[in-house]
């Protein structure tokens, strides 16, 4: 899933036709389009460059995180089911398939980096809020993505700039952070997005999104059977410690299905090349890549 800066050029479209990326990400920082008509045209143009299904995504959470297009309302948090459907309908009209939400993290209080984006500090109440948001996204014929597993609420550190370390036990994660992800899975969320988060209890040397144990925990303990997507691999949490291309391959090796590169086409190209090389040299089994593609192909039509 690839984002890029500015309007799509002929060079970008030619690159896209060659690489056949599986997803388009639009975020406000990239300044891709400023009006509803321009955004519709952009999404349709990128979609026309793909020979297969393209997943077009944006962050429409409500509160402070909404796409900056005049036709899309931005309801205040906490956003309920009806308001979620209204917002998701608006981005669907622009051509998007995937609303990157709901935020399913349990905040530890106002010091949390996700304060204002999360649904609270109590696991049960957050879980009760998350399920209807998934339903609201689905009511607009959109795909949803619960984020940021294993849980981003217990830190004041932003993964945009550095890797947050969270010294929680697995027992604490199970009790405090995971009930909302269970609720999202039970309501049929299509994606779970893994955060760039260092949990020593999960792996002593790798962030959770690059650790072999994380996705098996997501599958077995959360009961999630859908698509696993990374957070943006251009974030400082990754780039300060691991080459982006290496991190992308590790994510796929460990069971991830879709890598996100949010801002630079040249980075996406280098990741594509690294994935191809890893398949060719056997470090990323072709069967693992086929499994990831099959998961994306199995997504409901929007």
mmCIF file of C-alpha atoms in Angstrom:
data_model
loop_
_atom_site.group_PDB
_atom_site.id
_atom_site.type_symbol
_atom_site.label_atom_id
_atom_site.label_comp_id
_atom_site.label_asym_id
_atom_site.label_seq_id
_atom_site.Cartn_x
_atom_site.Cartn_y
_atom_site.Cartn_z
ATOM 1 C CA UNK A 1 0.000 0.000 0.000
ATOM 2 C CA UNK A 2 1.658 3.132 -1.285
ATOM 3 C CA UNK A 3 1.270 6.855 -0.730
ATOM 4 C CA UNK A 4 3.059 9.605 -2.606
ATOM 5 C CA UNK A 5 3.465 13.366 -2.428
ATOM 6 C CA UNK A 6 1.609 15.764 -4.692
ATOM 7 C CA UNK A 7 -0.499 15.001 -7.727
ATOM 8 C CA UNK A 8 0.134 11.846 -9.770
ATOM 9 C CA UNK A 9 2.497 12.459 -12.677
ATOM 10 C CA UNK A 10 2.921 10.468 -15.871
ATOM 11 C CA UNK A 11 6.137 9.082 -14.392
ATOM 12 C CA UNK A 12 4.322 7.937 -11.257
ATOM 13 C CA UNK A 13 1.540 6.283 -13.247
ATOM 14 C CA UNK A 14 4.086 4.491 -15.425
ATOM 15 C CA UNK A 15 5.864 3.235 -12.304
ATOM 16 C CA UNK A 16 2.543 2.113 -10.826
ATOM 17 C CA UNK A 17 1.647 0.211 -13.985
ATOM 18 C CA UNK A 18 5.008 -1.563 -13.844
ATOM 19 C CA UNK A 19 4.968 -2.416 -10.116
ATOM 20 C CA UNK A 20 1.231 -3.069 -9.738
ATOM 21 C CA UNK A 21 1.009 -2.006 -6.102
ATOM 22 C CA UNK A 22 -1.904 -3.487 -4.198
ATOM 23 C CA UNK A 23 -3.032 -0.421 -2.292
ATOM 24 C CA UNK A 24 -3.208 3.363 -2.447
ATOM 25 C CA UNK A 25 -2.877 5.407 0.753
ATOM 26 C CA UNK A 26 -4.017 9.039 0.862
ATOM 27 C CA UNK A 27 -3.016 11.161 3.870
ATOM 28 C CA UNK A 28 -3.290 14.900 4.305
ATOM 29 C CA UNK A 29 0.467 15.400 4.613
ATOM 30 C CA UNK A 30 0.938 14.292 1.011
ATOM 31 C CA UNK A 31 -1.303 17.040 -0.454
ATOM 32 C CA UNK A 32 -2.616 14.803 -3.236
ATOM 33 C CA UNK A 33 -5.931 16.586 -3.890
ATOM 34 C CA UNK A 34 -7.862 19.493 -2.399
ATOM 35 C CA UNK A 35 -11.415 19.101 -3.736
ATOM 36 C CA UNK A 36 -13.901 16.212 -3.935
ATOM 37 C CA UNK A 37 -13.663 16.106 -7.740
ATOM 38 C CA UNK A 38 -9.863 16.098 -7.676
ATOM 39 C CA UNK A 39 -9.811 13.292 -5.118
ATOM 40 C CA UNK A 40 -12.288 11.204 -7.117
ATOM 41 C CA UNK A 41 -10.152 11.703 -10.202
ATOM 42 C CA UNK A 42 -6.951 10.793 -8.372
ATOM 43 C CA UNK A 43 -8.315 7.554 -6.925
ATOM 44 C CA UNK A 44 -9.885 6.560 -10.245
ATOM 45 C CA UNK A 45 -6.683 7.322 -12.118
ATOM 46 C CA UNK A 46 -4.534 5.185 -9.842
ATOM 47 C CA UNK A 47 -7.138 2.424 -9.913
ATOM 48 C CA UNK A 48 -7.035 2.494 -13.698
ATOM 49 C CA UNK A 49 -3.297 1.769 -13.620
ATOM 50 C CA UNK A 50 -3.833 -1.565 -11.840
ATOM 51 C CA UNK A 51 -4.735 -4.802 -13.560
ATOM 52 C CA UNK A 52 -6.070 -6.223 -10.300
ATOM 53 C CA UNK A 53 -8.154 -4.963 -7.418
ATOM 54 C CA UNK A 54 -6.728 -1.846 -5.748
ATOM 55 C CA UNK A 55 -7.461 -1.120 -2.066
ATOM 56 C CA UNK A 56 -7.694 2.677 -1.672
ATOM 57 C CA UNK A 57 -7.377 3.762 1.959
ATOM 58 C CA UNK A 58 -7.391 6.836 4.170
ATOM 59 C CA UNK A 59 -7.636 7.656 7.880
ATOM 60 C CA UNK A 60 -11.144 8.812 8.762
ATOM 61 C CA UNK A 61 -11.364 8.433 12.531
ATOM 62 C CA UNK A 62 -13.210 11.591 13.520
ATOM 63 C CA UNK A 63 -11.854 14.090 16.011
ATOM 64 C CA UNK A 64 -8.463 15.333 14.873
ATOM 65 C CA UNK A 65 -7.886 12.658 12.226
ATOM 66 C CA UNK A 66 -9.979 13.154 9.091
ATOM 67 C CA UNK A 67 -9.279 13.556 5.401
ATOM 68 C CA UNK A 68 -9.181 17.259 4.465
ATOM 69 C CA UNK A 69 -11.881 17.221 1.768
ATOM 70 C CA UNK A 70 -14.904 19.513 2.058
ATOM 71 C CA UNK A 71 -17.490 16.834 1.271
ATOM 72 C CA UNK A 72 -16.352 14.653 4.175
ATOM 73 C CA UNK A 73 -17.698 15.507 7.642
ATOM 74 C CA UNK A 74 -15.402 15.174 10.643
ATOM 75 C CA UNK A 75 -17.409 14.317 13.736
ATOM 76 C CA UNK A 76 -15.903 14.848 17.195
ATOM 77 C CA UNK A 77 -14.654 11.908 19.203
ATOM 78 C CA UNK A 78 -16.016 9.660 20.529
ATOM 79 C CA UNK A 79 -17.671 8.790 17.222
ATOM 80 C CA UNK A 80 -20.569 6.355 17.360
ATOM 81 C CA UNK A 81 -21.992 3.982 14.785
ATOM 82 C CA UNK A 82 -24.303 6.401 12.952
ATOM 83 C CA UNK A 83 -21.708 9.164 12.620
ATOM 84 C CA UNK A 84 -19.126 6.619 11.510
ATOM 85 C CA UNK A 85 -21.426 5.457 8.716
ATOM 86 C CA UNK A 86 -21.979 9.045 7.575
ATOM 87 C CA UNK A 87 -18.237 9.709 7.418
ATOM 88 C CA UNK A 88 -17.475 6.374 5.772
ATOM 89 C CA UNK A 89 -20.181 6.970 3.154
ATOM 90 C CA UNK A 90 -18.537 10.290 2.324
ATOM 91 C CA UNK A 91 -15.106 8.785 1.717
ATOM 92 C CA UNK A 92 -16.690 5.895 -0.191
ATOM 93 C CA UNK A 93 -18.172 8.480 -2.562
ATOM 94 C CA UNK A 94 -14.612 9.648 -3.275
ATOM 95 C CA UNK A 95 -13.621 6.140 -4.353
ATOM 96 C CA UNK A 96 -12.066 4.759 -1.171
ATOM 97 C CA UNK A 97 -12.486 1.127 -0.068
ATOM 98 C CA UNK A 98 -10.797 1.135 3.343
ATOM 99 C CA UNK A 99 -11.269 3.366 6.362
ATOM 100 C CA UNK A 100 -8.193 2.872 8.548
ATOM 101 C CA UNK A 101 -10.092 2.572 11.821
ATOM 102 C CA UNK A 102 -11.249 2.118 14.443
ATOM 103 C CA UNK A 103 -8.484 3.020 16.858
ATOM 104 C CA UNK A 104 -8.757 0.070 19.230
ATOM 105 C CA UNK A 105 -6.085 1.077 21.723
ATOM 106 C CA UNK A 106 -6.813 1.509 25.437
ATOM 107 C CA UNK A 107 -5.256 4.788 26.593
ATOM 108 C CA UNK A 108 -3.536 4.973 29.977
ATOM 109 C CA UNK A 109 -4.778 8.523 30.508
ATOM 110 C CA UNK A 110 -4.218 12.028 29.103
ATOM 111 C CA UNK A 111 -0.471 11.406 28.792
ATOM 112 C CA UNK A 112 -1.091 8.745 26.122
ATOM 113 C CA UNK A 113 0.079 9.707 22.634
ATOM 114 C CA UNK A 114 -3.343 8.518 21.425
ATOM 115 C CA UNK A 115 -5.389 10.599 23.861
ATOM 116 C CA UNK A 116 -8.196 12.166 21.850
ATOM 117 C CA UNK A 117 -8.093 9.327 19.322
ATOM 118 C CA UNK A 118 -8.813 6.386 21.646
ATOM 119 C CA UNK A 119 -12.189 5.526 23.160
ATOM 120 C CA UNK A 120 -11.061 5.658 26.767
ATOM 121 C CA UNK A 121 -9.071 4.029 29.535
ATOM 122 C CA UNK A 122 -11.308 1.096 30.428
ATOM 123 C CA UNK A 123 -10.893 -2.060 28.306
ATOM 124 C CA UNK A 124 -14.552 -3.041 28.495
ATOM 125 C CA UNK A 125 -15.866 0.385 27.504
ATOM 126 C CA UNK A 126 -13.364 0.706 24.670
ATOM 127 C CA UNK A 127 -14.357 -2.743 23.403
ATOM 128 C CA UNK A 128 -18.031 -1.742 23.593
ATOM 129 C CA UNK A 129 -17.289 1.348 21.478
ATOM 130 C CA UNK A 130 -15.074 -0.329 18.899
ATOM 131 C CA UNK A 131 -17.560 -2.979 17.746
ATOM 132 C CA UNK A 132 -20.246 -0.493 16.628
ATOM 133 C CA UNK A 133 -17.615 1.575 14.793
ATOM 134 C CA UNK A 134 -16.645 -1.498 12.773
ATOM 135 C CA UNK A 135 -20.341 -2.034 12.071
ATOM 136 C CA UNK A 136 -20.722 1.606 11.046
ATOM 137 C CA UNK A 137 -17.868 1.364 8.551
ATOM 138 C CA UNK A 138 -19.318 -1.839 7.123
ATOM 139 C CA UNK A 139 -22.763 -0.225 6.806
ATOM 140 C CA UNK A 140 -21.183 2.195 4.327
ATOM 141 C CA UNK A 141 -19.880 -0.765 2.285
ATOM 142 C CA UNK A 142 -16.331 0.015 3.378
ATOM 143 C CA UNK A 143 -13.558 -2.127 4.816
ATOM 144 C CA UNK A 144 -12.264 -1.464 8.339
ATOM 145 C CA UNK A 145 -8.862 -1.791 10.011
ATOM 146 C CA UNK A 146 -8.552 -2.059 13.789
ATOM 147 C CA UNK A 147 -5.330 -0.441 15.009
ATOM 148 C CA UNK A 148 -2.635 -0.499 16.501
ATOM 149 C CA UNK A 149 -2.072 -4.082 17.698
ATOM 150 C CA UNK A 150 -0.673 -5.158 20.212
ATOM 151 C CA UNK A 151 -1.731 -1.819 21.760
ATOM 152 C CA UNK A 152 -0.412 1.747 21.455
ATOM 153 C CA UNK A 153 -2.288 3.367 24.337
ATOM 154 C CA UNK A 154 0.211 2.928 27.162
ATOM 155 C CA UNK A 155 2.928 5.272 25.905
ATOM 156 C CA UNK A 156 3.527 8.983 25.437
ATOM 157 C CA UNK A 157 6.048 8.278 22.656
ATOM 158 C CA UNK A 158 5.046 8.701 19.005
ATOM 159 C CA UNK A 159 6.137 5.951 16.633
ATOM 160 C CA UNK A 160 6.309 8.666 13.966
ATOM 161 C CA UNK A 161 9.661 9.665 15.467
ATOM 162 C CA UNK A 162 10.936 6.787 17.625
ATOM 163 C CA UNK A 163 10.142 3.272 18.777
ATOM 164 C CA UNK A 164 7.940 3.247 21.888
ATOM 165 C CA UNK A 165 8.957 0.694 24.525
ATOM 166 C CA UNK A 166 6.087 -0.671 26.614
ATOM 167 C CA UNK A 167 7.108 -2.861 29.536
ATOM 168 C CA UNK A 168 3.827 -4.713 29.939
ATOM 169 C CA UNK A 169 3.561 -8.404 30.670
ATOM 170 C CA UNK A 170 1.598 -10.654 28.337
ATOM 171 C CA UNK A 171 -0.955 -11.069 31.115
ATOM 172 C CA UNK A 172 -1.424 -7.308 31.243
ATOM 173 C CA UNK A 173 -1.744 -7.112 27.474
ATOM 174 C CA UNK A 174 -4.397 -9.812 27.502
ATOM 175 C CA UNK A 175 -6.394 -8.117 30.245
ATOM 176 C CA UNK A 176 -6.022 -4.456 29.320
ATOM 177 C CA UNK A 177 -5.096 -3.990 25.663
ATOM 178 C CA UNK A 178 -6.626 -6.866 23.752
ATOM 179 C CA UNK A 179 -10.377 -6.881 24.576
ATOM 180 C CA UNK A 180 -11.104 -4.136 22.000
ATOM 181 C CA UNK A 181 -9.270 -6.101 19.300
ATOM 182 C CA UNK A 182 -11.315 -9.167 20.230
ATOM 183 C CA UNK A 183 -14.455 -7.058 19.825
ATOM 184 C CA UNK A 184 -13.261 -5.743 16.452
ATOM 185 C CA UNK A 185 -12.531 -9.293 15.277
ATOM 186 C CA UNK A 186 -15.935 -10.504 16.467
ATOM 187 C CA UNK A 187 -17.581 -7.682 14.503
ATOM 188 C CA UNK A 188 -15.708 -8.784 11.390
ATOM 189 C CA UNK A 189 -13.007 -6.146 10.998
ATOM 190 C CA UNK A 190 -11.290 -6.784 7.678
ATOM 191 C CA UNK A 191 -7.786 -5.677 8.619
ATOM 192 C CA UNK A 192 -5.736 -5.395 11.767
ATOM 193 C CA UNK A 193 -2.922 -2.858 11.589
ATOM 194 C CA UNK A 194 0.224 -3.643 13.578
ATOM 195 C CA UNK A 195 1.897 -0.760 15.382
ATOM 196 C CA UNK A 196 5.630 -0.105 15.578
ATOM 197 C CA UNK A 197 5.857 -0.940 19.271
ATOM 198 C CA UNK A 198 8.579 -2.636 21.313
ATOM 199 C CA UNK A 199 7.163 -5.086 23.827
ATOM 200 C CA UNK A 200 10.000 -7.019 25.511
ATOM 201 C CA UNK A 201 7.378 -9.505 26.727
ATOM 202 C CA UNK A 202 6.706 -10.429 23.076
ATOM 203 C CA UNK A 203 10.254 -10.244 21.722
ATOM 204 C CA UNK A 204 13.460 -9.020 23.331
ATOM 205 C CA UNK A 205 15.138 -7.827 20.148
ATOM 206 C CA UNK A 206 12.457 -6.812 17.622
ATOM 207 C CA UNK A 207 9.492 -4.471 17.620
ATOM 208 C CA UNK A 208 6.194 -6.338 17.785
ATOM 209 C CA UNK A 209 5.393 -5.814 14.100
ATOM 210 C CA UNK A 210 8.681 -7.499 13.139
ATOM 211 C CA UNK A 211 8.559 -10.225 15.806
ATOM 212 C CA UNK A 212 7.664 -13.818 14.814
ATOM 213 C CA UNK A 213 5.320 -14.279 17.797
ATOM 214 C CA UNK A 214 2.960 -11.336 17.228
ATOM 215 C CA UNK A 215 0.768 -12.516 14.370
ATOM 216 C CA UNK A 216 0.346 -16.014 15.856
ATOM 217 C CA UNK A 217 -0.886 -14.274 19.031
ATOM 218 C CA UNK A 218 -3.260 -12.164 16.944
ATOM 219 C CA UNK A 219 -4.598 -15.260 15.221
ATOM 220 C CA UNK A 220 -4.846 -17.570 18.237
ATOM 221 C CA UNK A 221 -5.777 -15.231 21.106
ATOM 222 C CA UNK A 222 -7.700 -12.479 19.328
ATOM 223 C CA UNK A 223 -9.252 -14.874 16.829
ATOM 224 C CA UNK A 224 -8.571 -12.601 13.875
ATOM 225 C CA UNK A 225 -8.652 -14.313 10.476
ATOM 226 C CA UNK A 226 -8.413 -11.352 8.085
ATOM 227 C CA UNK A 227 -5.632 -9.258 6.546
ATOM 228 C CA UNK A 228 -2.676 -8.066 8.620
ATOM 229 C CA UNK A 229 -1.271 -4.722 7.463
ATOM 230 C CA UNK A 230 1.739 -2.829 8.733
ATOM 231 C CA UNK A 231 1.779 0.760 9.871
ATOM 232 C CA UNK A 232 3.799 3.132 7.710
ATOM 233 C CA UNK A 233 7.289 1.683 7.329
ATOM 234 C CA UNK A 234 8.686 5.195 6.800
ATOM 235 C CA UNK A 235 8.063 6.119 10.450
ATOM 236 C CA UNK A 236 11.032 6.881 12.657
ATOM 237 C CA UNK A 237 10.280 3.834 14.802
ATOM 238 C CA UNK A 238 11.481 1.741 11.853
ATOM 239 C CA UNK A 239 13.937 3.973 10.007
ATOM 240 C CA UNK A 240 15.997 4.749 13.121
ATOM 241 C CA UNK A 241 16.887 1.092 13.588
ATOM 242 C CA UNK A 242 16.090 -1.045 10.541
ATOM 243 C CA UNK A 243 16.363 -0.456 6.776
ATOM 244 C CA UNK A 244 12.816 -0.079 5.482
ATOM 245 C CA UNK A 245 13.196 -2.781 2.828
ATOM 246 C CA UNK A 246 14.511 -5.265 5.389
ATOM 247 C CA UNK A 247 11.689 -4.448 7.799
ATOM 248 C CA UNK A 248 9.115 -4.981 5.042
ATOM 249 C CA UNK A 249 10.494 -8.406 4.184
ATOM 250 C CA UNK A 250 10.597 -9.396 7.877
ATOM 251 C CA UNK A 251 6.979 -8.310 8.298
ATOM 252 C CA UNK A 252 5.918 -10.548 5.415
ATOM 253 C CA UNK A 253 8.109 -13.452 6.573
ATOM 254 C CA UNK A 254 6.373 -13.353 9.958
ATOM 255 C CA UNK A 255 2.861 -13.555 8.499
ATOM 256 C CA UNK A 256 2.015 -9.992 7.508
ATOM 257 C CA UNK A 257 -0.058 -9.543 4.355
ATOM 258 C CA UNK A 258 0.342 -5.917 3.230
ATOM 259 C CA UNK A 259 3.202 -3.469 3.735
ATOM 260 C CA UNK A 260 2.422 0.250 4.002
ATOM 261 C CA UNK A 261 4.736 2.926 2.579
ATOM 262 C CA UNK A 262 3.036 6.265 3.149
ATOM 263 C CA UNK A 263 4.955 9.067 1.485
ATOM 264 C CA UNK A 264 7.657 8.336 -1.087
ATOM 265 C CA UNK A 265 7.366 6.343 -4.292
ATOM 266 C CA UNK A 266 11.116 5.718 -4.429
ATOM 267 C CA UNK A 267 10.920 4.004 -1.027
ATOM 268 C CA UNK A 268 7.992 1.903 -2.235
ATOM 269 C CA UNK A 269 9.995 0.925 -5.309
ATOM 270 C CA UNK A 270 12.946 -0.163 -3.157
ATOM 271 C CA UNK A 271 10.636 -2.228 -0.945
ATOM 272 C CA UNK A 272 9.054 -3.851 -3.997
ATOM 273 C CA UNK A 273 12.512 -4.745 -5.301
ATOM 274 C CA UNK A 274 13.533 -6.174 -1.925
ATOM 275 C CA UNK A 275 10.404 -8.341 -1.727
ATOM 276 C CA UNK A 276 10.999 -9.620 -5.246
ATOM 277 C CA UNK A 277 14.649 -10.400 -4.447
ATOM 278 C CA UNK A 278 13.653 -12.175 -1.226
ATOM 279 C CA UNK A 279 11.238 -14.414 -3.137
ATOM 280 C CA UNK A 280 13.826 -15.125 -5.818
ATOM 281 C CA UNK A 281 16.562 -16.020 -3.318
ATOM 282 C CA UNK A 282 14.240 -18.093 -1.123
ATOM 283 C CA UNK A 283 14.330 -15.989 2.045
ATOM 284 C CA UNK A 284 10.645 -15.153 1.534
ATOM 285 C CA UNK A 285 8.838 -18.303 0.406
ATOM 286 C CA UNK A 286 6.616 -17.816 -2.621
ATOM 287 C CA UNK A 287 3.915 -19.703 -0.724
ATOM 288 C CA UNK A 288 3.950 -16.999 1.990
ATOM 289 C CA UNK A 289 3.488 -14.294 -0.632
ATOM 290 C CA UNK A 290 0.688 -16.282 -2.286
ATOM 291 C CA UNK A 291 -0.994 -16.631 1.103
ATOM 292 C CA UNK A 292 -0.879 -12.849 1.588
ATOM 293 C CA UNK A 293 -2.323 -12.197 -1.866
ATOM 294 C CA UNK A 294 -5.082 -14.750 -1.250
ATOM 295 C CA UNK A 295 -6.039 -12.935 1.966
ATOM 296 C CA UNK A 296 -6.399 -9.664 0.045
ATOM 297 C CA UNK A 297 -8.366 -11.341 -2.729
ATOM 298 C CA UNK A 298 -10.763 -12.782 -0.159
ATOM 299 C CA UNK A 299 -11.789 -9.347 1.144
ATOM 300 C CA UNK A 300 -15.446 -8.431 0.602
ATOM 301 C CA UNK A 301 -16.206 -6.290 -2.406
ATOM 302 C CA UNK A 302 -16.996 -2.682 -1.584
#
